Every structure is written in structure tokens, then in C-alpha cells.
Coordinates of C-alpha atoms in Angstrom, one line a residue:
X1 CA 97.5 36.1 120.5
X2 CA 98.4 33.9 123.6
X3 CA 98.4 37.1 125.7
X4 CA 95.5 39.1 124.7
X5 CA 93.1 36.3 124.0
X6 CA 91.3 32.7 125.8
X7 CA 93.1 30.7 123.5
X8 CA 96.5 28.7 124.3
X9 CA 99.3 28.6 121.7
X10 CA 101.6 26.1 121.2
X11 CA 104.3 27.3 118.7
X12 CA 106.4 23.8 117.0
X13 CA 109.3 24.0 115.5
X14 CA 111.6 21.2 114.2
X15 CA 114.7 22.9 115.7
X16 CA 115.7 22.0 119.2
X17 CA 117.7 25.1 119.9
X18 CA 115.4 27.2 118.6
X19 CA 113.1 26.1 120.9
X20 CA 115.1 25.7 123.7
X21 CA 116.0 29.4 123.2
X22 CA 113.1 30.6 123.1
X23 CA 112.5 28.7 126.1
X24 CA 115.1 30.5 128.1
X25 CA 115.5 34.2 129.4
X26 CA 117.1 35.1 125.7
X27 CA 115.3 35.1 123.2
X28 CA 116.3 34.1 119.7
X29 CA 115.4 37.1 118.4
X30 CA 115.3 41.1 119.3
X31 CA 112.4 43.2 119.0
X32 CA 111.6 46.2 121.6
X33 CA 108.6 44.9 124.0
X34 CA 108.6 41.2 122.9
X35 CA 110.7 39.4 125.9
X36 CA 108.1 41.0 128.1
X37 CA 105.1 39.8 125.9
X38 CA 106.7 36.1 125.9
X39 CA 107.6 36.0 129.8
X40 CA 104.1 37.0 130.7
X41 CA 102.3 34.7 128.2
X42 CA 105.4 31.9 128.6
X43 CA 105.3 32.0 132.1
X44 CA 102.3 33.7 133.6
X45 CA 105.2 36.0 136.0
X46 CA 103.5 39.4 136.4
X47 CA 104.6 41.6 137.3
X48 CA 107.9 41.6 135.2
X49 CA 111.2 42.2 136.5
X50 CA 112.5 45.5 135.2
X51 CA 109.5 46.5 134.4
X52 CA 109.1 50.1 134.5
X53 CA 106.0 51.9 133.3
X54 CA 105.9 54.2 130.9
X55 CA 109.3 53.4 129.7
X56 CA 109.8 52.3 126.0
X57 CA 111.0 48.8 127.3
X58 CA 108.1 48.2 129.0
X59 CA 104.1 47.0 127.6
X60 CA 102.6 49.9 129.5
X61 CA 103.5 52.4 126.4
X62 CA 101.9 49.7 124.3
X63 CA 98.6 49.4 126.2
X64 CA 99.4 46.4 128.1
X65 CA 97.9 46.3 131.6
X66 CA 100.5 43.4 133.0
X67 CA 100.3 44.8 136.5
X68 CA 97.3 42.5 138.0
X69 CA 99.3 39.6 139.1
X70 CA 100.1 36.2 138.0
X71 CA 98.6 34.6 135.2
X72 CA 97.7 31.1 133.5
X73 CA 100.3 30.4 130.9
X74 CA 99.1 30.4 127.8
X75 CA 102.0 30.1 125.8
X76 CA 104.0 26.8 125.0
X77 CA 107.2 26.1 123.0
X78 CA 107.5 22.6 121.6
X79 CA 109.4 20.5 119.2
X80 CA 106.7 17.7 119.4
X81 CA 104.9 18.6 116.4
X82 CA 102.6 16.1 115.4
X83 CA 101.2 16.0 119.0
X84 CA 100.5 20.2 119.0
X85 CA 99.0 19.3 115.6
X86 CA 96.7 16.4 117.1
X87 CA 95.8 18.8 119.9
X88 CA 95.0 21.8 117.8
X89 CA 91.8 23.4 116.8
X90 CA 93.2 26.3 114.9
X91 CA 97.1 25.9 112.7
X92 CA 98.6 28.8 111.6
X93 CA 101.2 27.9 108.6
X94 CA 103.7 30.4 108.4
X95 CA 106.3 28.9 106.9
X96 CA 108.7 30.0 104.6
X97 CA 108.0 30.5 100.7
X98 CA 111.4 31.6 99.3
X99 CA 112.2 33.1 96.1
X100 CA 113.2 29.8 93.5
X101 CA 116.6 29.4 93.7
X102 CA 117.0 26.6 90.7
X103 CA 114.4 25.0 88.4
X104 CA 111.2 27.2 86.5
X105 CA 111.0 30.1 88.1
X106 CA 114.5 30.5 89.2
X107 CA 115.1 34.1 90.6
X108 CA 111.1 35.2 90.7
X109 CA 108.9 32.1 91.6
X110 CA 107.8 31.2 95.2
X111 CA 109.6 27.6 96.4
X112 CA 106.4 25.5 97.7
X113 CA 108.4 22.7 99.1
X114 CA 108.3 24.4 102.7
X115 CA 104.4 24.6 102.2
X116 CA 104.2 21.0 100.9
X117 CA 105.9 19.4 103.8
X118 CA 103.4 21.2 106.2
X119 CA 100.3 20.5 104.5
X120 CA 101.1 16.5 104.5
X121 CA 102.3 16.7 107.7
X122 CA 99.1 18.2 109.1
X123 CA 96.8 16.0 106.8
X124 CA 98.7 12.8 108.2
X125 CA 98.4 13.6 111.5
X126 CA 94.8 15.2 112.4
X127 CA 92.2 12.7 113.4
X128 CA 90.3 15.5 113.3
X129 CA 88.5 18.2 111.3
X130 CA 90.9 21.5 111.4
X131 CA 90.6 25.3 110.1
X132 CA 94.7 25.7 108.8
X133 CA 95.4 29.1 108.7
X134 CA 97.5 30.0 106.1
X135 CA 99.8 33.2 107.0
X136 CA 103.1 32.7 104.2
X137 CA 103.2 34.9 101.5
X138 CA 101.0 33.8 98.3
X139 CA 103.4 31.7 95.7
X140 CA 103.2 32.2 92.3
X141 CA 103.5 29.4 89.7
X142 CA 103.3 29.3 86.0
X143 CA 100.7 29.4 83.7
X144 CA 98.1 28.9 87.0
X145 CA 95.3 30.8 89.0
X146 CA 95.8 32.0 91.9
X147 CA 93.5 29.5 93.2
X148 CA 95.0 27.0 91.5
X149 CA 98.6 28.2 92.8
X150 CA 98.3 27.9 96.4
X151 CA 95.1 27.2 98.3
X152 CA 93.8 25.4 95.2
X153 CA 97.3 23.1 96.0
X154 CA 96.7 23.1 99.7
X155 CA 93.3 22.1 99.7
X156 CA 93.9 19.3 96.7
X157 CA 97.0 17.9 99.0
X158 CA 94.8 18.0 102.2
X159 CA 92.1 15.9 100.8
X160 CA 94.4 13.7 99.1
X161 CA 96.4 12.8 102.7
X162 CA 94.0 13.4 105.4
X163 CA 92.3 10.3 107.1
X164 CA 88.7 9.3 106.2
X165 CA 86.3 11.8 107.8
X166 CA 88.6 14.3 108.6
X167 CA 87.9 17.8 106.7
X168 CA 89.8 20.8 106.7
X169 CA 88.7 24.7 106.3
X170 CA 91.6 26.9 104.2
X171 CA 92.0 30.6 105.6
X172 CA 94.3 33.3 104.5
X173 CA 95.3 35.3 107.3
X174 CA 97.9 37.2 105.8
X175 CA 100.7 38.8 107.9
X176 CA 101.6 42.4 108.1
X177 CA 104.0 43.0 111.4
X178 CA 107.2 44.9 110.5
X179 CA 110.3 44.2 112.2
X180 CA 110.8 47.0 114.7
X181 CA 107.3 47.7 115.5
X182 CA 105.8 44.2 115.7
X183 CA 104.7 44.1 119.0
X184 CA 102.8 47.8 118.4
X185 CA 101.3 46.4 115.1
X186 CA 99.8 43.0 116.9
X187 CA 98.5 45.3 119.2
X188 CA 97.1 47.9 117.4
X189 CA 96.4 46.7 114.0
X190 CA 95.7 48.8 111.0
X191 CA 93.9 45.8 110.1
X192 CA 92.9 41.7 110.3
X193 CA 92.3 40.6 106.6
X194 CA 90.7 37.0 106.4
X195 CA 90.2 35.4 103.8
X196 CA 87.9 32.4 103.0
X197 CA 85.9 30.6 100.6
X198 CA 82.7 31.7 99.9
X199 CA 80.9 28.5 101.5
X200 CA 78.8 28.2 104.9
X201 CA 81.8 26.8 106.6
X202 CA 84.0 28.8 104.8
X203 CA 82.6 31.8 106.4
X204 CA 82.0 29.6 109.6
X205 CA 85.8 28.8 109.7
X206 CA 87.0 32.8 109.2
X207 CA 84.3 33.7 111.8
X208 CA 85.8 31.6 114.4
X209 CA 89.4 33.2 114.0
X210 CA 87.8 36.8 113.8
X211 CA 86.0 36.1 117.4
X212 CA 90.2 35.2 118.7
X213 CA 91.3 38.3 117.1
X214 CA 88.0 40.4 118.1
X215 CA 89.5 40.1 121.8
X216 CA 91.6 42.8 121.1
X217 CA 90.8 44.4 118.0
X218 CA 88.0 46.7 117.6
X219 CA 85.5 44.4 114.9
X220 CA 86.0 47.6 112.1
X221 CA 89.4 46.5 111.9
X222 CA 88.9 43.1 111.0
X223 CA 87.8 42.9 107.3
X224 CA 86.8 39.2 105.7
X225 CA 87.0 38.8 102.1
X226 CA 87.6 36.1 99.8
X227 CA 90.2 33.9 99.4
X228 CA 92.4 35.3 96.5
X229 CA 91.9 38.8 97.4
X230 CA 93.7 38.2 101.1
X231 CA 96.1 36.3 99.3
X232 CA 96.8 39.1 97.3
X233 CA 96.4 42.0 99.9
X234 CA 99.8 41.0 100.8
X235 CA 101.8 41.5 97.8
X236 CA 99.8 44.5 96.7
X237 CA 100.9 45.6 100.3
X238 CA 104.8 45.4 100.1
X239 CA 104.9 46.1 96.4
X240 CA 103.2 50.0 96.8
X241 CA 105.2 50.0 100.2
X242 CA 108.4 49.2 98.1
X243 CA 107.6 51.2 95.3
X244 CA 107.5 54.2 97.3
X245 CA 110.8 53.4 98.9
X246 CA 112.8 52.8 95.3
X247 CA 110.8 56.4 94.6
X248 CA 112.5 58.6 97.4
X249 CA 115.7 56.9 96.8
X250 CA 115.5 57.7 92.7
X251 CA 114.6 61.5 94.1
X252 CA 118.0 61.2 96.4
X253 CA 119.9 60.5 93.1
X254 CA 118.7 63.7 91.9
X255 CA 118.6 65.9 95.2
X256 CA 122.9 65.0 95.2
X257 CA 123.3 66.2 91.8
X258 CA 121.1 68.9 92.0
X259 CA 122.1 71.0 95.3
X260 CA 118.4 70.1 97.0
X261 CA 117.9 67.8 100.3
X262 CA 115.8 64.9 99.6
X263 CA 114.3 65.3 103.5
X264 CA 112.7 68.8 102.9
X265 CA 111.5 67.3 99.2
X266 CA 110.3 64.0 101.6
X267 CA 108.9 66.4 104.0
X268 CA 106.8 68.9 101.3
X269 CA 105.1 65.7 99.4
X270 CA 104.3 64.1 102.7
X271 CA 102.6 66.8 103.5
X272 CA 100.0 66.4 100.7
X273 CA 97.3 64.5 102.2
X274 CA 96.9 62.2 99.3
X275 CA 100.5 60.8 99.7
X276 CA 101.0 60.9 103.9
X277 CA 104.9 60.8 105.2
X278 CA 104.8 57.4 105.2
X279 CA 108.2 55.2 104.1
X280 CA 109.4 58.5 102.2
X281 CA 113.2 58.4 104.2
X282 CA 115.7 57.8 101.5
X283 CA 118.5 55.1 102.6
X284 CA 121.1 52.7 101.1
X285 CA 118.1 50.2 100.0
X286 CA 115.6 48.1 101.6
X287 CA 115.9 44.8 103.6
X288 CA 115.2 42.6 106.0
X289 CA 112.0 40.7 105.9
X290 CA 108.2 41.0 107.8
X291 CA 107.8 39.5 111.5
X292 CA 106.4 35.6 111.7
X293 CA 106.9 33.8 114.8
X294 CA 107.1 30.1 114.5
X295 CA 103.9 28.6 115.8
X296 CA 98.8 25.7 117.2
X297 CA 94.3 25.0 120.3
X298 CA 96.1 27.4 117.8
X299 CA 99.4 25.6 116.3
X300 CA 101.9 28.0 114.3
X301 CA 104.6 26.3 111.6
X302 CA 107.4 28.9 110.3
X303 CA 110.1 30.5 108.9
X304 CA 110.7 33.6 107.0
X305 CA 112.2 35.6 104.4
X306 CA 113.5 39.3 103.0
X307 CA 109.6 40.4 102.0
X308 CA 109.7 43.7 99.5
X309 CA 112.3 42.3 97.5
X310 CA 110.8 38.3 97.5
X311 CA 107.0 40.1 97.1
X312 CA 107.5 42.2 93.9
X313 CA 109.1 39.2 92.3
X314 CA 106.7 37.3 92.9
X315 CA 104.0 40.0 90.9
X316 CA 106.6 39.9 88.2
X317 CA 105.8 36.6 88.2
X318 CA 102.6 35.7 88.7
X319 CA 101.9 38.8 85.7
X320 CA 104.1 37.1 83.0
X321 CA 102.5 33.5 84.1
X322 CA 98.9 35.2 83.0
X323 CA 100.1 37.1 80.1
X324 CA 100.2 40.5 81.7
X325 CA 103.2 41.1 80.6
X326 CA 103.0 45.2 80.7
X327 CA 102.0 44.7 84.4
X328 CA 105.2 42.9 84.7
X329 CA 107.8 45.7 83.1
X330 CA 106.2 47.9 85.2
X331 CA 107.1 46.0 88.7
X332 CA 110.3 44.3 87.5
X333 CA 111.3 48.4 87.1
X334 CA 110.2 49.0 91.1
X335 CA 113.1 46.0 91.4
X336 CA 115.5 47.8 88.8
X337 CA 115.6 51.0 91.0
X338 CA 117.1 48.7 93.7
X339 CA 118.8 45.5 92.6
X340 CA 120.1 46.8 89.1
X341 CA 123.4 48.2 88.2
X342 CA 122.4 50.7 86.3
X343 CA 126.3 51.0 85.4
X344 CA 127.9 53.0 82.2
X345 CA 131.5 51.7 82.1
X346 CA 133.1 49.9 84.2
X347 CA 133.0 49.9 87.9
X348 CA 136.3 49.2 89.1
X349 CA 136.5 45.9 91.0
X350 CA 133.1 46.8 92.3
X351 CA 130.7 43.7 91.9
X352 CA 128.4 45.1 88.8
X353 CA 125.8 42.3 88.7
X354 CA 121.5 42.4 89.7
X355 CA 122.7 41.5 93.1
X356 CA 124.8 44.8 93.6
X357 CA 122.1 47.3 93.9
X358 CA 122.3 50.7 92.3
X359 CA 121.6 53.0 95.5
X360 CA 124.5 50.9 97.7
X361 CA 126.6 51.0 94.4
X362 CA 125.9 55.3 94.6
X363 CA 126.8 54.9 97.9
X364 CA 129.9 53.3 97.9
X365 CA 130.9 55.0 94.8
X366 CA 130.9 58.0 97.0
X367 CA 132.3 57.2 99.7
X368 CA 134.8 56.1 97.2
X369 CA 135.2 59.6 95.7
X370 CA 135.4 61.6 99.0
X371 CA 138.6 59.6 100.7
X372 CA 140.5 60.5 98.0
X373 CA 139.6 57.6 95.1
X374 CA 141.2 55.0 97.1
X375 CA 140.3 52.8 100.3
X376 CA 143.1 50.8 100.1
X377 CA 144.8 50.4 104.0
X378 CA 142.1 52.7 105.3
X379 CA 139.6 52.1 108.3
X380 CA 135.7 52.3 107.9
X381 CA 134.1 52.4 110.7
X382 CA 130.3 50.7 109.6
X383 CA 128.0 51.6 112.8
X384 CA 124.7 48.7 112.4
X385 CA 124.5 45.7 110.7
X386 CA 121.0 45.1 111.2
X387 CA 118.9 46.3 108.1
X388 CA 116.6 48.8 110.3
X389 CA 116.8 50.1 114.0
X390 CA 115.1 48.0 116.7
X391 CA 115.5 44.3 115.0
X392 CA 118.4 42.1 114.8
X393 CA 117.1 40.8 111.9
X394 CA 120.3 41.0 109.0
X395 CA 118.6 39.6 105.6
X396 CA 119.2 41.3 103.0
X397 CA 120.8 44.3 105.1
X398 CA 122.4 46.9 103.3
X399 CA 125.7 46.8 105.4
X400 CA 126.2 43.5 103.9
X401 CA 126.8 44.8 100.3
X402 CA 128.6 48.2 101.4
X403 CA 131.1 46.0 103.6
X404 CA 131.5 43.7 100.2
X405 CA 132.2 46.6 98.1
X406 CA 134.8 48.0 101.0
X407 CA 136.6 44.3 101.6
X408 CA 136.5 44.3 97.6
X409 CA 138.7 48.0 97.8
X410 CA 140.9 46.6 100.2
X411 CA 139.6 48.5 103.4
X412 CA 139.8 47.7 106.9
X413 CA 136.1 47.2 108.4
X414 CA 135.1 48.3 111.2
X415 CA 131.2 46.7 112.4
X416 CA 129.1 47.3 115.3
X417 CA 125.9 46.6 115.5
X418 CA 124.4 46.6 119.1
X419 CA 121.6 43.7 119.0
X420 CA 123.1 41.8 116.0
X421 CA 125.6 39.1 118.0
X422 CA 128.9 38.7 115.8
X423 CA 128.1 35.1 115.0
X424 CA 125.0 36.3 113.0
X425 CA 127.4 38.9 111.3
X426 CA 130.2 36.7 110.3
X427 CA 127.5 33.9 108.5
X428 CA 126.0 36.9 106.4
X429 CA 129.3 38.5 105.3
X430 CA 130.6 34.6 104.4
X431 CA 127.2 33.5 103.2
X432 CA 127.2 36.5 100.7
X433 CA 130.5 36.5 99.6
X434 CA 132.3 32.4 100.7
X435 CA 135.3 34.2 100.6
X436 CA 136.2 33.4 104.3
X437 CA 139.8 34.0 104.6
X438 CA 139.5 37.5 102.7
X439 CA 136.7 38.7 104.7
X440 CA 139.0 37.6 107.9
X441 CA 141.3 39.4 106.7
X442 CA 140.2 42.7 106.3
X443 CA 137.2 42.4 108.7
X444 CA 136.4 42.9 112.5
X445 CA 133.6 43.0 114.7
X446 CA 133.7 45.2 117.7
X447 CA 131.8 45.4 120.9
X448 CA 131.8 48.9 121.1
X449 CA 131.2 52.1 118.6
X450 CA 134.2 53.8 120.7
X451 CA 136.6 50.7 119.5
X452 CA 134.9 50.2 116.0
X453 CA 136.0 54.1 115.4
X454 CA 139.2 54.2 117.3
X455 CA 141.9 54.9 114.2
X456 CA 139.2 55.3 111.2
X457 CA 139.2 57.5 108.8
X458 CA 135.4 57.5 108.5
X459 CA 132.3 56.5 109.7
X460 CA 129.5 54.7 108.1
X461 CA 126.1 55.0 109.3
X462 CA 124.1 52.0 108.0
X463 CA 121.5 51.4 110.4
X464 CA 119.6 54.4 112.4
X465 CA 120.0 53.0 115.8
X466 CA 118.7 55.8 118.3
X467 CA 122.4 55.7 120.0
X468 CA 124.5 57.1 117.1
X469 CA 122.0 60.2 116.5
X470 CA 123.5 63.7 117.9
X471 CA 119.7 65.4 117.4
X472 CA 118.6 66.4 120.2
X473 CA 116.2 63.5 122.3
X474 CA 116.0 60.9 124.9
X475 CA 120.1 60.8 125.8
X476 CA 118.7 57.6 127.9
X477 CA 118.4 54.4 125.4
X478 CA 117.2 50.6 125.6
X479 CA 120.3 49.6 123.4
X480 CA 124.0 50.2 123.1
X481 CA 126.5 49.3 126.2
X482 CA 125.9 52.2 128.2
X483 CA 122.4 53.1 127.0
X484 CA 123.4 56.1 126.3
X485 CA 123.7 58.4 123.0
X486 CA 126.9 58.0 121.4
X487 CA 129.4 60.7 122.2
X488 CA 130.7 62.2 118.4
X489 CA 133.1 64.4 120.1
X490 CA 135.2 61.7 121.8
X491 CA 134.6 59.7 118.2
X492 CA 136.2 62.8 116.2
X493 CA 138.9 62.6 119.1
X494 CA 139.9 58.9 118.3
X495 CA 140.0 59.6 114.3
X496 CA 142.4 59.8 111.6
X497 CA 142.5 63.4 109.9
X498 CA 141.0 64.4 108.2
X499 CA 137.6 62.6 109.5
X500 CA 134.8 61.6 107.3
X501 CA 131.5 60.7 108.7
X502 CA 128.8 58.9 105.8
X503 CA 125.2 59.2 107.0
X504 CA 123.3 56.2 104.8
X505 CA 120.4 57.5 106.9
X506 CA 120.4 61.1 107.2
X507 CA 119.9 60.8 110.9
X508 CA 122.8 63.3 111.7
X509 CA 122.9 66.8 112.0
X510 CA 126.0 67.4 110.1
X511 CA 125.9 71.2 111.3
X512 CA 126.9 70.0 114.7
X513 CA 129.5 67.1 113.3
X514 CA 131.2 69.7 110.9
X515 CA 131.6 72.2 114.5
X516 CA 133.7 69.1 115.7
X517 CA 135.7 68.8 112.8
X518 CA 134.0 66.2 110.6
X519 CA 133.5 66.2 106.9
X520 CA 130.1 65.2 106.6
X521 CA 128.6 63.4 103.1
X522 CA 124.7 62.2 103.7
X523 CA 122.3 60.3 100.9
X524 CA 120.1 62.9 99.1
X525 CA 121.9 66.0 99.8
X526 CA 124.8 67.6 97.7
X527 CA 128.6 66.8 99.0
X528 CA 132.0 68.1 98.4
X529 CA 132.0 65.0 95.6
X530 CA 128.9 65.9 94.1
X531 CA 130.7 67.0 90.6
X532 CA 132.4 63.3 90.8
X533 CA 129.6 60.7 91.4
X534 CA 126.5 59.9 90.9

């Protein structure tokens, strides 16, 4: 927004180093084309060091013309919040709106107290009329309309705080970046929804923000609707994107037990027009959580949150709050596919609780089977921590449950992850599990695939980071220490025998890793243990 529009942005955050990192020449987070987006906006320096064009860490692949010198900066990073608020035209809320983790609601409900603080914050502060533009995901609440549940709240706390005079116009602006491919999808949309009320400056207020995003966006892109139907774009959004997700992984189940690959099955039904190869690639589970940047002449408050998961709760919820309680088996059974057990019997000293999901429980139950029934003493190599390629996002990864379950068998861990910094590791792995000295034990980050697979018995491919691929491609990369394509030969060279490599992402050609020796087990396609797990 700050780069492609007239507007200046002023993103406040109560966090010092947060903003004094994203302030510096390393920024807080990792997504492929953001630094250069930031330092242009940030600093107005154009052309950009290292800029090459063409070249995937570059903007000129993305449509960014940053080649005509310098620029006014537009773009400013502040912890002096009630003075961007004061100063603002247009705030953009995007703070966080957690699953409950306590009280009514407990495990499905959306926590408001994020939303709350903001709201009275704003109100207390503007001695001016503002449009707030509200970009969290839509809380549910008991027994209450949707109106009633969020901007119904917002607009009744507003009033209540804000100084005489001072009026405030309620948007819904609803957020739908994914981590990996922000930076394309601000860019190049699939769409703007706005939401507003259906009063003059209602639709006043939603025209305004159009005419910032119309800067960029073609105007057929950016739809306006009413309020509760933005709000609920969202969820409908992630809850059909997650549905299809817990579908391909259900057909993985089968394709193992079955003999047939769950890519060519992936690949047919894409094919059909009606369905599109969209989010059909079968993997250990979903994670992570949707892009918001912590931001006001346009003012934007954040934080964030694991979205599939958090969203479908939050239809479960909002269904049995207004009775719908058939519309609610059926979600809660999108969330079943991933975070229950699904167990018959007992599973060992494997966790067996809603927060072990069934399709990392397969996983592990397998990897399990193949070394022999036992990973006591053994090395696993676990290549990404990060719950998708180009993020460094964690929440909610799947390599933090596999690297439970392995810790839990009394494996030696291997992780290497190359944007996720070790700290990040280490508070996600103790933050799931609080058993510090266990995890110390048996766990250790490496700085290198090379070292993370020197002496293992196998490999585990959680994330599909373009550097651990051995398809033929690029064999120049934007990650990994030598930006280049790791080398599965010299791997197999540094291994125990016999070698086992896991692909959680079918990324691998395991034609080419069994030539070098490797036994080769992949989700969705039959193994040597096929008869023993499933």
C-alpha cells in the first residue's frame, strides 16, 4: 500500500524491538520480495542493492518498476501509537483474534480482548472523525449475530469512548495474503472485498479505501458488499480452502493402503475444470497462519494467528451459537480429519489427544514401522521447520508435532530449517511440549543440511524448500547456505545403512534417491510398510 499508492503508512506497534527490527536491514520476518518492497517504501533507495532483474529475489518478476530513482518515503515504523492514531485518516486493525483459550468458548470461540484494547484505544485518542478498517478475522460469540458479535461491539464501544463530535465509519477489509506468496497476492489480488454498512457514509467510507486500493488494482477486482458478508468471506474462504486440504490427505490414507499415488489421483481431479489443481498436494497437515503486517494517513494495529485451524473453529462456533447445529458436525469433521486421533488401541507412548493430529500420527507411525519398530538411539535428520517453503513463519508447523512424537521415542533430532533462526525453533519445541531439559537432550539445531544428516539413519522432509528437491530445476536458489540445490549423493555418503529418506511432501523423485542407495517411503504412495500402518 505505501509503495503502490499516494498515501503514507505509519505501521505502530507496542513492541520496541519489533519496531526497531523492522527498522533495520533485517527484517523480523522472511517472505521472498518483501525486504525489497520495505527498503524502497521505508527508505525511498532505488535502485536496490542486489537487485537483479528478472531474478526471483527481485520486484521486477512481480511487476514492480523500482528502477526510476529515488523516491519519497512513504513508509514509517513507530511505537508512538496514539500520535499515528491522532494523525491518521484511515486505521487498519489487524490485530490478533485468537482461538479462547479459557472461559465460554474455550477451544472454538474468538478472544476479543486484542480487539477491545484497540477499539478504546482509538476512540480515546481521535479528536477526529476516522474510517477504522477492520482486517482480523470475524469472532464468533454465543448466542449473538454477527452484527452483534463484532462490528455491532466495535461500533457500540466506539461511540461509547470517543470524544464529543468525533464519529467513526466501520469497514471490513478482510485479509487474504498467504505466507509465501504475500508480496504476489498484494500485488496481484484475486480480489479487494469491502465491506460496509449500507448508509451514505457507509458507502462513502468503503469508497474512499477502494480509490487507495484502485491505484493498483484493476476496479473489477475490488468488490463492496455489506458488512457481514466481508466478515464472512473470510472464514468461508479458509474453511473450503481447508476442507480441500483434510480431503487429499484422507485420499493419501487410502492411496498407501491401496498401491495408488495420491499425485496422479491429485493430478486427474485437478484436471476437471470444476475442481482446478488448487491446494490438492497431500502433506503432514496444515499450518502456519495468513500474512498481516502490523500497521495508519493509514495506521495498521496487529498481530496474528494459525488461520485454517483458528477459522473452521470459529464456524463450528458461530453454527452451534445460532442453533445450526448439523452445519456444525459437518465443519467440526473438516477439523477431525486433522486434529483427531482417530486411534484404535493404544499408541505406544505416542501423545493420542485432539492436539496430535491423525495425518502426523500416520506419519510418524510409519516412519516408526520402516526403521525397524524402534527409534530409540537413532538419528532423524528433520530438513524445515517452517510450516510451508518461503516463510519463516512456525505456528502450528507440522515439524513441531513429528519432532514431539520422535523426542517421545527416544530419537536423536536432527533440524534445519534455512530461514527459521534456531531461537524461533527452540520456543516452539519448549512452548509445545515445556519439557526443556528432555527436548535438550535429544534435540539439535544445525546450520547446515550436510551436518543435520551427517550420521542419520533417515531423513525427514517436512517443509518443501526448493534446496532439498533432486527434480530437475533452477540448481541456483535464494535460500540455503550455498544457494544451491542440496546434493543427495554426498547426503547418502554421510549416512548410516541402511538409509531411509521420508518425503512428508512428495517433492522427491525417489527413482533417483533409490539409484543412490536410499529407501524411499513418501505420503500417499504405497511403502515397503504399507501391510503394517495406516
Amino acid at each position: 500500500m505505501a509503495l503502490k499508492s499516494d498515501v503514507e503508512v505509519t505501521v505502530v506497534d507496542i513492541s520496541p524491538e519489533r519496531i526497531a527490527a523492522w527498522n533495520s536491514m533485517t527484517l523480523p520476518i522472511y517472505e521472498p520480495g518483501l525486504d525489497k518492497i520495505v527498503y524502497a517504501a521505508r527508505d525511498g533507495i532505488t535502485p536496490l542493492d542486489g537487485y537483479i532483474p528478472g531474478q526471483e529475489n527481485g520486484l521486477h518478476s512481480l511487476g514492480v518498476n523500482i528502477m526510476q530513482g529515488f523516491r519519497q518515503p512513504s513508509l514509517i515504523f513507530s511505537t508512538d501509537i496514539e500520535k499515528a492514531i491522532d494523525e491518521a485518516d484511515l486505521i487498519l486493525v489487524c490485530v490478533n483474534t485468537p482461538t479462547k483459550s479459557d472461559g465460554v468458548g474455550k477451544g472454538a470461540g474468538a478472544d476479543l480482548s486484542f480487539v477491545e484494547a484497540a477499539t478504546r484505544t482509538i476512540a480515546r485518542v481521535s479528536t477526529r472523525s476516522k474510517i477504522i478498517v477492520e482486517k482480523s478475522t470475524v469472532p464468533c460469540r454465543t448466542a449473538r449475530s454477527i452484527r452483534e458479535i463484532y462490528f455491532g461491539l466495535i461500533k457500540l464501544k466506539l461511540s461509547a469512548n470517543a470524544r464529543p463530535g468525533v464519529q467513526f465509519d466501520v469497514l471490513s477489509n478482510p485479509e487474504f495474503l498467504a505466507e509465501g506468496t504475500a508480496v504476489k497476492d498484494l500485488l496481484f489480488p484475486d480480489r479487494i472485498i469491502i465491506g460496509s454498512m449500507p448508509t451514505p457514509s457507509g458507502r462513502q467510507a468503503a469508497a474512499l479505501l477502494a480509490a487507495v486500493y484502485s491505484q493498483w488494482v484493476p476496479e473489477d477486482r475490488i468488490i463492496t458488499m455489506n458488512l457481514w458478508s466481508a466478515e464472512l468471506s473470510k472464514l468461508a474462504a479458509n474453511a473450503m480452502l481447508a476442507q480441500r486440504i483434510s480431503s487429499v490427505n484422507a485420499l493419501s490414507a487410502i492411496c498407501e493402503a491401496t498401491g495408488a499415488n495420491v499425485e496422479e489421483v491429485s493430478h486427474a481431479c485437478g484436471l476437471d475444470s470444476r475442481i482446478g489443481p488448487g491446494m490438492l498436494k497431500a502433506g503432514p497437515g496444515f499450518g502456519g497462519r495468513q500474512v498481516l503486517l502490523h500497521s495508519l494517513n493509514i495506521v495498521k494495529l496487529t498481530s496474528s494467528h494459525s488461520c485454517f485451524q483458528k477459522d473452521i473453529f470459529n464456524i463450528v462456533y458461530l453454527s452451534e451459537s445460532l442453533h445450526l447445529y448439523e452445519v456444525a458436525d459437518y465443519w467440526r469433521s473438516i477439523i477431525n480429519m486433522q486434529v483427531s486421533s482417530h486411534n484404535r488401541g493404544s499408541c505406544g507412548s505416542l501423545t493420542c489427544n485432539k492436539r496430535n493430529d491423525y495425518q502426523k500420527l500416520r506419519f510418524t507411525k510409519r516412519i516408526i514401522s520402516c526403521l525397524y519398530h524402534n527409534l530409540a538411539g537413532k538419528k532423524l535428520a528433520v530438513l524445515g521447520f517452517a510450516f510451508k517453503k518461503n516463510t519463516s513463519d512456525t505456528r502450528e508447523s507440522p515439524a513441531i508435532t513429528l519432532v514431539k512424537n520422535f523426542v517421545s521415542e527416544k530419537a536423536h533430532v536432527a533440524i534445519y530449517d534455512p530461514k527459521v533462526e534456531e531461537e524461533q525453533i527452540w520456543k516452539e519445541l519448549i512452548s509445545d511440549t515445556g519439557d526443556r531439559e528432555n527436548l535438550r537432550r535429544y534435540v539439535e539445531v544445525y546450520k547446515t543440511a550436510y551436518t543435520a544428516c551427517d550420521g542419520a539413519d533417515a531423513v525427514v522432509v517436512v517443509t518443501e524448500w526448493d534446496e532439498f528437491s533432486n527434480k530437475s530445476g533452477p540448481e541456483k536458489l535464494t535460500t540455503g547456505v550455498s544457494g544451491k540445490k542440496l546434493d543427495w549423493t554426498r547426503v547418502a555418503a554421510r549416512m548410516r545403512k541402511p538409509s531411509f529418506v521420508f518425503d512428508g511432501r512428495n517433492m522427491l523423485d525417489a527413482v533417483k534417491l533409490e539409484a543412490l542407495g536410499f529407501q524411499v517411503e513418501a505420503i500417499g504412495r504405497a511403502g515397503r510398510a504399507q501391510t503394517v500402518w495406516g
